[in-house]
Amino acid sequence: MNLKDEKNKAIVEKFKDGLIVSCQVQHDDPIYSEEMVVKMARAAEWASAVGIRANSPEQIKAIKAQVNLPIIGLWKIWHDDTDVFITPTLEAAKAVWEAGATIIALDCTSQITHEGRPAYELLPIVKKEIPEAIIFADVSNYEEAKRAVEMGADIVGPTLYGYTEETKHIENPDLREFARMCRDFKDDVYMIMEGHIYSPEDAIKCLYLGAHSVVVGSAITRPHLIAKRFVDLMSGYQSDWREAEKSKH
């Protein structure tokens, strides 16, 4: 197992078979208010979630002050010349850590960043500069997961499946690919399922396939996207709700 620190290992072990809720809100969301993410996180804690995934130092700090759950922190920073947006720089990772995140999520795909390098190259830099942090590698396919494991990630999840050029046409989770990741890597890292999980039944499938735990976001905490999924289907898919989900903010 890549994660050697006993204190950090105990934190992640408590995620076992549990739900992690992604509590995020963007300034252009119709539900935006400064206190919204805290309400989301408090609701998740009330429901017995085992952890929170949160975006930006500001929102991480706000949640940390009122919710007693480990936080997977990230900072979404968009640029027009790249699709890499999850904690794309060391400075962003440091800000997430200083805000109170227990775990730092990084884009560990092969996509090229705004700075002109493959996103996965940041992983060893963050591990060296913030050795106390637990690193969650967000990937989009098996090969990226394998590389993240080899580079020392502590947690790997297919968070970015559907968000890269090669996978952008995908709407549903690739459970077969995730099962292969769990089979091959679960002895080295914690495999956590994230991405395109819209029902408790799908979450249970992921646990059965080998997930240590499951992250759910849009299906729980983004009511405007939940409503849009219904509207798009009922109108015969005249528009694609995932375009809104994937939009840059």
PDB file of C-alpha atoms in Angstrom:
ATOM      1  CA  MET A   1       0.000   0.000   0.000  1.00  0.00           C
ATOM      2  CA  ASN A   2       1.446   3.375  -1.056  1.00  0.00           C
ATOM      3  CA  LEU A   3       0.003   5.111   2.009  1.00  0.00           C
ATOM      4  CA  LYS A   4       2.515   4.402   4.793  1.00  0.00           C
ATOM      5  CA  ASP A   5       1.672   7.015   7.411  1.00  0.00           C
ATOM      6  CA  GLU A   6      -0.455   5.284  10.055  1.00  0.00           C
ATOM      7  CA  LYS A   7      -2.414   8.403  11.005  1.00  0.00           C
ATOM      8  CA  ASN A   8      -3.356   9.091   7.398  1.00  0.00           C
ATOM      9  CA  LYS A   9      -4.096   5.438   6.781  1.00  0.00           C
ATOM     10  CA  ALA A  10      -6.554   5.471   9.696  1.00  0.00           C
ATOM     11  CA  ILE A  11      -8.348   8.455   8.133  1.00  0.00           C
ATOM     12  CA  VAL A  12      -8.831   6.702   4.801  1.00  0.00           C
ATOM     13  CA  GLU A  13      -9.702   3.378   6.420  1.00  0.00           C
ATOM     14  CA  LYS A  14     -12.714   5.086   8.008  1.00  0.00           C
ATOM     15  CA  PHE A  15     -14.037   5.746   4.493  1.00  0.00           C
ATOM     16  CA  LYS A  16     -14.543   1.989   4.014  1.00  0.00           C
ATOM     17  CA  ASP A  17     -17.898   1.232   2.325  1.00  0.00           C
ATOM     18  CA  GLY A  18     -19.046   4.789   2.992  1.00  0.00           C
ATOM     19  CA  LEU A  19     -20.413   7.735   1.050  1.00  0.00           C
ATOM     20  CA  ILE A  20     -18.332  10.841   0.406  1.00  0.00           C
ATOM     21  CA  VAL A  21     -20.440  13.805  -0.705  1.00  0.00           C
ATOM     22  CA  SER A  22     -19.043  16.379  -3.087  1.00  0.00           C
ATOM     23  CA  CYS A  23     -20.287  19.738  -1.795  1.00  0.00           C
ATOM     24  CA  GLN A  24     -19.469  22.379  -4.390  1.00  0.00           C
ATOM     25  CA  VAL A  25     -21.119  25.495  -5.710  1.00  0.00           C
ATOM     26  CA  GLN A  26     -19.967  27.931  -8.394  1.00  0.00           C
ATOM     27  CA  HIS A  27     -20.687  31.660  -8.478  1.00  0.00           C
ATOM     28  CA  ASP A  28     -22.854  31.279 -11.591  1.00  0.00           C
ATOM     29  CA  ASP A  29     -24.931  28.388 -10.192  1.00  0.00           C
ATOM     30  CA  PRO A  30     -28.581  29.288  -9.532  1.00  0.00           C
ATOM     31  CA  ILE A  31     -28.214  27.889  -6.003  1.00  0.00           C
ATOM     32  CA  TYR A  32     -25.134  29.966  -5.169  1.00  0.00           C
ATOM     33  CA  SER A  33     -24.842  31.658  -1.812  1.00  0.00           C
ATOM     34  CA  GLU A  34     -21.890  31.938   0.521  1.00  0.00           C
ATOM     35  CA  GLU A  35     -23.378  29.544   3.052  1.00  0.00           C
ATOM     36  CA  MET A  36     -24.714  26.945   0.589  1.00  0.00           C
ATOM     37  CA  VAL A  37     -21.717  24.585   0.676  1.00  0.00           C
ATOM     38  CA  VAL A  38     -21.791  24.557   4.468  1.00  0.00           C
ATOM     39  CA  LYS A  39     -25.481  23.608   4.441  1.00  0.00           C
ATOM     40  CA  MET A  40     -24.703  20.851   1.932  1.00  0.00           C
ATOM     41  CA  ALA A  41     -21.862  19.515   4.074  1.00  0.00           C
ATOM     42  CA  ARG A  42     -23.890  19.661   7.285  1.00  0.00           C
ATOM     43  CA  ALA A  43     -26.689  17.746   5.541  1.00  0.00           C
ATOM     44  CA  ALA A  44     -24.167  15.136   4.372  1.00  0.00           C
ATOM     45  CA  GLU A  45     -22.789  14.793   7.899  1.00  0.00           C
ATOM     46  CA  TRP A  46     -26.315  14.423   9.278  1.00  0.00           C
ATOM     47  CA  ALA A  47     -26.898  11.629   6.750  1.00  0.00           C
ATOM     48  CA  SER A  48     -23.793   9.773   8.036  1.00  0.00           C
ATOM     49  CA  ALA A  49     -21.512  10.481   5.091  1.00  0.00           C
ATOM     50  CA  VAL A  50     -17.884   9.619   5.858  1.00  0.00           C
ATOM     51  CA  GLY A  51     -16.247  12.547   4.089  1.00  0.00           C
ATOM     52  CA  ILE A  52     -16.670  15.719   2.040  1.00  0.00           C
ATOM     53  CA  ARG A  53     -15.154  16.742  -1.281  1.00  0.00           C
ATOM     54  CA  ALA A  54     -14.909  20.521  -1.594  1.00  0.00           C
ATOM     55  CA  ASN A  55     -13.631  23.106  -4.053  1.00  0.00           C
ATOM     56  CA  SER A  56     -11.551  26.237  -3.357  1.00  0.00           C
ATOM     57  CA  PRO A  57      -9.746  27.404  -0.229  1.00  0.00           C
ATOM     58  CA  GLU A  58     -12.660  29.654   0.698  1.00  0.00           C
ATOM     59  CA  GLN A  59     -15.270  26.888   0.651  1.00  0.00           C
ATOM     60  CA  ILE A  60     -12.940  24.376   2.321  1.00  0.00           C
ATOM     61  CA  LYS A  61     -12.340  26.782   5.214  1.00  0.00           C
ATOM     62  CA  ALA A  62     -16.075  27.411   5.619  1.00  0.00           C
ATOM     63  CA  ILE A  63     -16.891  23.699   5.739  1.00  0.00           C
ATOM     64  CA  LYS A  64     -13.965  22.892   8.020  1.00  0.00           C
ATOM     65  CA  ALA A  65     -15.248  25.384  10.576  1.00  0.00           C
ATOM     66  CA  GLN A  66     -18.634  23.685  10.947  1.00  0.00           C
ATOM     67  CA  VAL A  67     -18.361  20.053   9.862  1.00  0.00           C
ATOM     68  CA  ASN A  68     -16.350  17.336  11.573  1.00  0.00           C
ATOM     69  CA  LEU A  69     -15.540  15.173   8.549  1.00  0.00           C
ATOM     70  CA  PRO A  70     -12.325  14.721   6.526  1.00  0.00           C
ATOM     71  CA  ILE A  71     -12.217  16.965   3.467  1.00  0.00           C
ATOM     72  CA  ILE A  72     -10.927  16.022   0.035  1.00  0.00           C
ATOM     73  CA  GLY A  73      -9.875  19.444  -1.170  1.00  0.00           C
ATOM     74  CA  LEU A  74      -9.338  20.746  -4.674  1.00  0.00           C
ATOM     75  CA  TRP A  75      -9.292  24.056  -6.468  1.00  0.00           C
ATOM     76  CA  LYS A  76     -10.956  24.331  -9.859  1.00  0.00           C
ATOM     77  CA  ILE A  77      -9.084  26.858 -11.981  1.00  0.00           C
ATOM     78  CA  TRP A  78     -10.135  27.156 -15.613  1.00  0.00           C
ATOM     79  CA  HIS A  79      -8.146  28.376 -18.631  1.00  0.00           C
ATOM     80  CA  ASP A  80      -9.317  28.569 -22.230  1.00  0.00           C
ATOM     81  CA  ASP A  81      -6.273  26.706 -23.558  1.00  0.00           C
ATOM     82  CA  THR A  82      -6.647  23.529 -21.478  1.00  0.00           C
ATOM     83  CA  ASP A  83      -9.179  21.125 -20.001  1.00  0.00           C
ATOM     84  CA  VAL A  84      -7.036  20.653 -16.873  1.00  0.00           C
ATOM     85  CA  PHE A  85      -8.798  22.470 -14.050  1.00  0.00           C
ATOM     86  CA  ILE A  86      -8.553  20.392 -10.853  1.00  0.00           C
ATOM     87  CA  THR A  87      -5.757  21.775  -8.630  1.00  0.00           C
ATOM     88  CA  PRO A  88      -3.484  22.390 -11.638  1.00  0.00           C
ATOM     89  CA  THR A  89      -0.504  23.958  -9.826  1.00  0.00           C
ATOM     90  CA  LEU A  90       1.605  23.506  -6.721  1.00  0.00           C
ATOM     91  CA  GLU A  91       0.399  26.899  -5.476  1.00  0.00           C
ATOM     92  CA  ALA A  92      -3.203  25.706  -5.742  1.00  0.00           C
ATOM     93  CA  ALA A  93      -2.360  22.500  -3.873  1.00  0.00           C
ATOM     94  CA  LYS A  94      -0.682  24.462  -1.090  1.00  0.00           C
ATOM     95  CA  ALA A  95      -3.689  26.769  -0.791  1.00  0.00           C
ATOM     96  CA  VAL A  96      -6.048  23.785  -0.515  1.00  0.00           C
ATOM     97  CA  TRP A  97      -3.843  22.223   2.163  1.00  0.00           C
ATOM     98  CA  GLU A  98      -3.534  25.438   4.162  1.00  0.00           C
ATOM     99  CA  ALA A  99      -7.320  25.895   4.016  1.00  0.00           C
ATOM    100  CA  GLY A 100      -7.742  22.680   5.993  1.00  0.00           C
ATOM    101  CA  ALA A 101      -8.080  19.825   3.503  1.00  0.00           C
ATOM    102  CA  THR A 102      -7.021  16.418   4.765  1.00  0.00           C
ATOM    103  CA  ILE A 103      -6.657  15.037   1.240  1.00  0.00           C
ATOM    104  CA  ILE A 104      -5.568  16.917  -1.901  1.00  0.00           C
ATOM    105  CA  ALA A 105      -7.175  15.979  -5.211  1.00  0.00           C
ATOM    106  CA  LEU A 106      -5.098  16.480  -8.365  1.00  0.00           C
ATOM    107  CA  ASP A 107      -5.743  16.048 -12.072  1.00  0.00           C
ATOM    108  CA  CYS A 108      -3.426  13.157 -12.924  1.00  0.00           C
ATOM    109  CA  THR A 109      -4.491  12.664 -16.522  1.00  0.00           C
ATOM    110  CA  SER A 110      -2.245  12.949 -19.575  1.00  0.00           C
ATOM    111  CA  GLN A 111      -3.821  16.261 -20.558  1.00  0.00           C
ATOM    112  CA  ILE A 112      -1.546  19.259 -21.036  1.00  0.00           C
ATOM    113  CA  THR A 113      -1.892  22.051 -18.484  1.00  0.00           C
ATOM    114  CA  HIS A 114      -1.984  25.807 -19.010  1.00  0.00           C
ATOM    115  CA  GLU A 115       1.703  25.759 -18.100  1.00  0.00           C
ATOM    116  CA  GLY A 116       2.438  23.333 -20.951  1.00  0.00           C
ATOM    117  CA  ARG A 117       3.183  20.076 -19.125  1.00  0.00           C
ATOM    118  CA  PRO A 118       1.296  16.803 -18.617  1.00  0.00           C
ATOM    119  CA  ALA A 119      -1.000  17.138 -15.619  1.00  0.00           C
ATOM    120  CA  TYR A 120       0.341  13.998 -13.913  1.00  0.00           C
ATOM    121  CA  GLU A 121       3.793  15.563 -13.488  1.00  0.00           C
ATOM    122  CA  LEU A 122       2.434  17.605 -10.574  1.00  0.00           C
ATOM    123  CA  LEU A 123       1.818  14.522  -8.422  1.00  0.00           C
ATOM    124  CA  PRO A 124       5.420  13.857  -7.285  1.00  0.00           C
ATOM    125  CA  ILE A 125       6.012  17.586  -6.841  1.00  0.00           C
ATOM    126  CA  VAL A 126       3.095  17.903  -4.423  1.00  0.00           C
ATOM    127  CA  LYS A 127       4.145  14.752  -2.564  1.00  0.00           C
ATOM    128  CA  LYS A 128       7.615  16.217  -2.089  1.00  0.00           C
ATOM    129  CA  GLU A 129       6.458  19.711  -1.105  1.00  0.00           C
ATOM    130  CA  ILE A 130       3.532  18.614   1.116  1.00  0.00           C
ATOM    131  CA  PRO A 131       4.622  15.189   2.401  1.00  0.00           C
ATOM    132  CA  GLU A 132       1.969  15.148   5.159  1.00  0.00           C
ATOM    133  CA  ALA A 133      -0.899  15.277   2.650  1.00  0.00           C
ATOM    134  CA  ILE A 134      -2.874  12.326   1.321  1.00  0.00           C
ATOM    135  CA  ILE A 135      -2.969  12.525  -2.486  1.00  0.00           C
ATOM    136  CA  PHE A 136      -6.117  11.654  -4.452  1.00  0.00           C
ATOM    137  CA  ALA A 137      -5.305  11.124  -8.159  1.00  0.00           C
ATOM    138  CA  ASP A 138      -8.209  12.014 -10.456  1.00  0.00           C
ATOM    139  CA  VAL A 139      -7.822  10.009 -13.678  1.00  0.00           C
ATOM    140  CA  SER A 140      -9.878   9.140 -16.746  1.00  0.00           C
ATOM    141  CA  ASN A 141      -8.695   5.665 -17.767  1.00  0.00           C
ATOM    142  CA  TYR A 142      -6.831   2.536 -16.736  1.00  0.00           C
ATOM    143  CA  GLU A 143      -3.436   3.650 -18.050  1.00  0.00           C
ATOM    144  CA  GLU A 144      -3.592   6.912 -16.099  1.00  0.00           C
ATOM    145  CA  ALA A 145      -4.604   5.009 -12.978  1.00  0.00           C
ATOM    146  CA  LYS A 146      -1.639   2.657 -13.396  1.00  0.00           C
ATOM    147  CA  ARG A 147       0.772   5.557 -13.768  1.00  0.00           C
ATOM    148  CA  ALA A 148      -0.669   7.355 -10.734  1.00  0.00           C
ATOM    149  CA  VAL A 149      -0.176   4.231  -8.641  1.00  0.00           C
ATOM    150  CA  GLU A 150       3.423   3.936  -9.828  1.00  0.00           C
ATOM    151  CA  MET A 151       4.045   7.613  -9.038  1.00  0.00           C
ATOM    152  CA  GLY A 152       2.905   7.169  -5.446  1.00  0.00           C
ATOM    153  CA  ALA A 153      -0.723   8.316  -5.307  1.00  0.00           C
ATOM    154  CA  ASP A 154      -2.504   7.243  -2.121  1.00  0.00           C
ATOM    155  CA  ILE A 155      -6.016   7.207  -3.602  1.00  0.00           C
ATOM    156  CA  VAL A 156      -7.075   6.799  -7.228  1.00  0.00           C
ATOM    157  CA  GLY A 157     -10.495   7.471  -8.705  1.00  0.00           C
ATOM    158  CA  PRO A 158     -11.868   7.762 -12.272  1.00  0.00           C
ATOM    159  CA  THR A 159     -13.204  11.240 -11.526  1.00  0.00           C
ATOM    160  CA  LEU A 160     -12.325  12.605 -14.962  1.00  0.00           C
ATOM    161  CA  TYR A 161     -13.857   9.817 -17.004  1.00  0.00           C
ATOM    162  CA  GLY A 162     -16.057  11.766 -19.409  1.00  0.00           C
ATOM    163  CA  TYR A 163     -14.122  15.027 -19.035  1.00  0.00           C
ATOM    164  CA  THR A 164     -11.172  14.365 -21.356  1.00  0.00           C
ATOM    165  CA  GLU A 165     -11.180  14.582 -25.147  1.00  0.00           C
ATOM    166  CA  GLU A 166     -11.070  10.789 -25.473  1.00  0.00           C
ATOM    167  CA  THR A 167     -13.922  10.146 -23.037  1.00  0.00           C
ATOM    168  CA  LYS A 168     -16.113  13.241 -23.361  1.00  0.00           C
ATOM    169  CA  HIS A 169     -18.898  11.347 -25.158  1.00  0.00           C
ATOM    170  CA  ILE A 170     -19.440   9.083 -22.125  1.00  0.00           C
ATOM    171  CA  GLU A 171     -22.346   9.727 -19.752  1.00  0.00           C
ATOM    172  CA  ASN A 172     -22.486   6.570 -17.639  1.00  0.00           C
ATOM    173  CA  PRO A 173     -19.738   5.074 -15.468  1.00  0.00           C
ATOM    174  CA  ASP A 174     -17.546   2.433 -17.083  1.00  0.00           C
ATOM    175  CA  LEU A 175     -17.976  -0.156 -14.362  1.00  0.00           C
ATOM    176  CA  ARG A 176     -15.989  -2.801 -16.220  1.00  0.00           C
ATOM    177  CA  GLU A 177     -12.975  -0.490 -16.457  1.00  0.00           C
ATOM    178  CA  PHE A 178     -13.323   0.476 -12.805  1.00  0.00           C
ATOM    179  CA  ALA A 179     -13.520  -3.181 -11.800  1.00  0.00           C
ATOM    180  CA  ARG A 180     -10.258  -3.783 -13.681  1.00  0.00           C
ATOM    181  CA  MET A 181      -8.609  -0.908 -11.799  1.00  0.00           C
ATOM    182  CA  CYS A 182      -9.783  -2.339  -8.468  1.00  0.00           C
ATOM    183  CA  ARG A 183      -8.593  -5.816  -9.359  1.00  0.00           C
ATOM    184  CA  ASP A 184      -5.108  -4.654 -10.363  1.00  0.00           C
ATOM    185  CA  PHE A 185      -4.416  -1.750  -7.994  1.00  0.00           C
ATOM    186  CA  LYS A 186      -6.356  -2.162  -4.745  1.00  0.00           C
ATOM    187  CA  ASP A 187      -3.376  -3.784  -3.020  1.00  0.00           C
ATOM    188  CA  ASP A 188      -1.301  -0.643  -3.705  1.00  0.00           C
ATOM    189  CA  VAL A 189      -3.783   2.219  -3.336  1.00  0.00           C
ATOM    190  CA  TYR A 190      -7.284   2.953  -2.116  1.00  0.00           C
ATOM    191  CA  MET A 191      -9.625   2.815  -5.108  1.00  0.00           C
ATOM    192  CA  ILE A 192     -12.488   5.260  -4.658  1.00  0.00           C
ATOM    193  CA  MET A 193     -15.256   5.515  -7.232  1.00  0.00           C
ATOM    194  CA  GLU A 194     -16.168   8.989  -8.383  1.00  0.00           C
ATOM    195  CA  GLY A 195     -17.971  10.162 -11.490  1.00  0.00           C
ATOM    196  CA  HIS A 196     -21.408   9.539 -13.027  1.00  0.00           C
ATOM    197  CA  ILE A 197     -22.935   7.835  -9.989  1.00  0.00           C
ATOM    198  CA  TYR A 198     -26.580   8.876  -9.882  1.00  0.00           C
ATOM    199  CA  SER A 199     -28.287   6.294  -7.647  1.00  0.00           C
ATOM    200  CA  PRO A 200     -27.694   4.283  -4.469  1.00  0.00           C
ATOM    201  CA  GLU A 201     -27.916   1.136  -6.596  1.00  0.00           C
ATOM    202  CA  ASP A 202     -24.962   2.267  -8.745  1.00  0.00           C
ATOM    203  CA  ALA A 203     -22.974   3.116  -5.613  1.00  0.00           C
ATOM    204  CA  ILE A 204     -23.572  -0.379  -4.239  1.00  0.00           C
ATOM    205  CA  LYS A 205     -22.414  -1.885  -7.537  1.00  0.00           C
ATOM    206  CA  CYS A 206     -19.145   0.010  -7.165  1.00  0.00           C
ATOM    207  CA  LEU A 207     -18.603  -1.332  -3.649  1.00  0.00           C
ATOM    208  CA  TYR A 208     -19.250  -4.827  -4.927  1.00  0.00           C
ATOM    209  CA  LEU A 209     -16.662  -4.298  -7.684  1.00  0.00           C
ATOM    210  CA  GLY A 210     -14.008  -3.290  -5.158  1.00  0.00           C
ATOM    211  CA  ALA A 211     -14.434   0.402  -4.387  1.00  0.00           C
ATOM    212  CA  HIS A 212     -13.169   1.393  -0.951  1.00  0.00           C
ATOM    213  CA  SER A 213     -15.839   4.095  -0.901  1.00  0.00           C
ATOM    214  CA  VAL A 214     -17.898   6.168  -3.334  1.00  0.00           C
ATOM    215  CA  VAL A 215     -18.044   9.903  -4.029  1.00  0.00           C
ATOM    216  CA  VAL A 216     -21.345  11.375  -5.220  1.00  0.00           C
ATOM    217  CA  GLY A 217     -21.809  15.022  -6.116  1.00  0.00           C
ATOM    218  CA  SER A 218     -24.265  16.245  -8.752  1.00  0.00           C
ATOM    219  CA  ALA A 219     -26.907  13.635  -7.936  1.00  0.00           C
ATOM    220  CA  ILE A 220     -27.095  14.917  -4.354  1.00  0.00           C
ATOM    221  CA  THR A 221     -25.925  18.525  -4.143  1.00  0.00           C
ATOM    222  CA  ARG A 222     -26.741  20.178  -7.474  1.00  0.00           C
ATOM    223  CA  PRO A 223     -30.540  20.365  -7.771  1.00  0.00           C
ATOM    224  CA  HIS A 224     -30.440  22.464 -10.945  1.00  0.00           C
ATOM    225  CA  LEU A 225     -28.567  19.650 -12.730  1.00  0.00           C
ATOM    226  CA  ILE A 226     -30.880  17.013 -11.266  1.00  0.00           C
ATOM    227  CA  ALA A 227     -33.849  18.933 -12.683  1.00  0.00           C
ATOM    228  CA  LYS A 228     -32.065  19.400 -16.016  1.00  0.00           C
ATOM    229  CA  ARG A 229     -31.534  15.651 -16.368  1.00  0.00           C
ATOM    230  CA  PHE A 230     -35.290  15.125 -16.044  1.00  0.00           C
ATOM    231  CA  VAL A 231     -36.131  17.936 -18.469  1.00  0.00           C
ATOM    232  CA  ASP A 232     -33.621  16.816 -21.083  1.00  0.00           C
ATOM    233  CA  LEU A 233     -34.883  13.237 -21.066  1.00  0.00           C
ATOM    234  CA  MET A 234     -38.551  14.238 -21.065  1.00  0.00           C
ATOM    235  CA  SER A 235     -37.952  16.547 -24.034  1.00  0.00           C
ATOM    236  CA  GLY A 236     -36.322  13.801 -26.077  1.00  0.00           C
ATOM    237  CA  TYR A 237     -32.749  14.922 -25.430  1.00  0.00           C
ATOM    238  CA  GLN A 238     -33.121  18.181 -27.309  1.00  0.00           C
ATOM    239  CA  SER A 239     -30.219  19.402 -25.197  1.00  0.00           C
ATOM    240  CA  ASP A 240     -27.529  17.693 -23.130  1.00  0.00           C
ATOM    241  CA  TRP A 241     -27.543  18.443 -19.400  1.00  0.00           C
ATOM    242  CA  ARG A 242     -23.914  17.318 -19.139  1.00  0.00           C
ATOM    243  CA  GLU A 243     -22.815  20.336 -21.140  1.00  0.00           C
ATOM    244  CA  ALA A 244     -23.888  22.403 -18.138  1.00  0.00           C
ATOM    245  CA  GLU A 245     -22.185  19.993 -15.737  1.00  0.00           C
ATOM    246  CA  LYS A 246     -18.893  20.213 -17.657  1.00  0.00           C
ATOM    247  CA  SER A 247     -18.974  23.949 -18.310  1.00  0.00           C
ATOM    248  CA  LYS A 248     -16.102  26.191 -17.289  1.00  0.00           C
ATOM    249  CA  HIS A 249     -16.949  28.745 -14.615  1.00  0.00           C
TER     250      HIS A 249
END
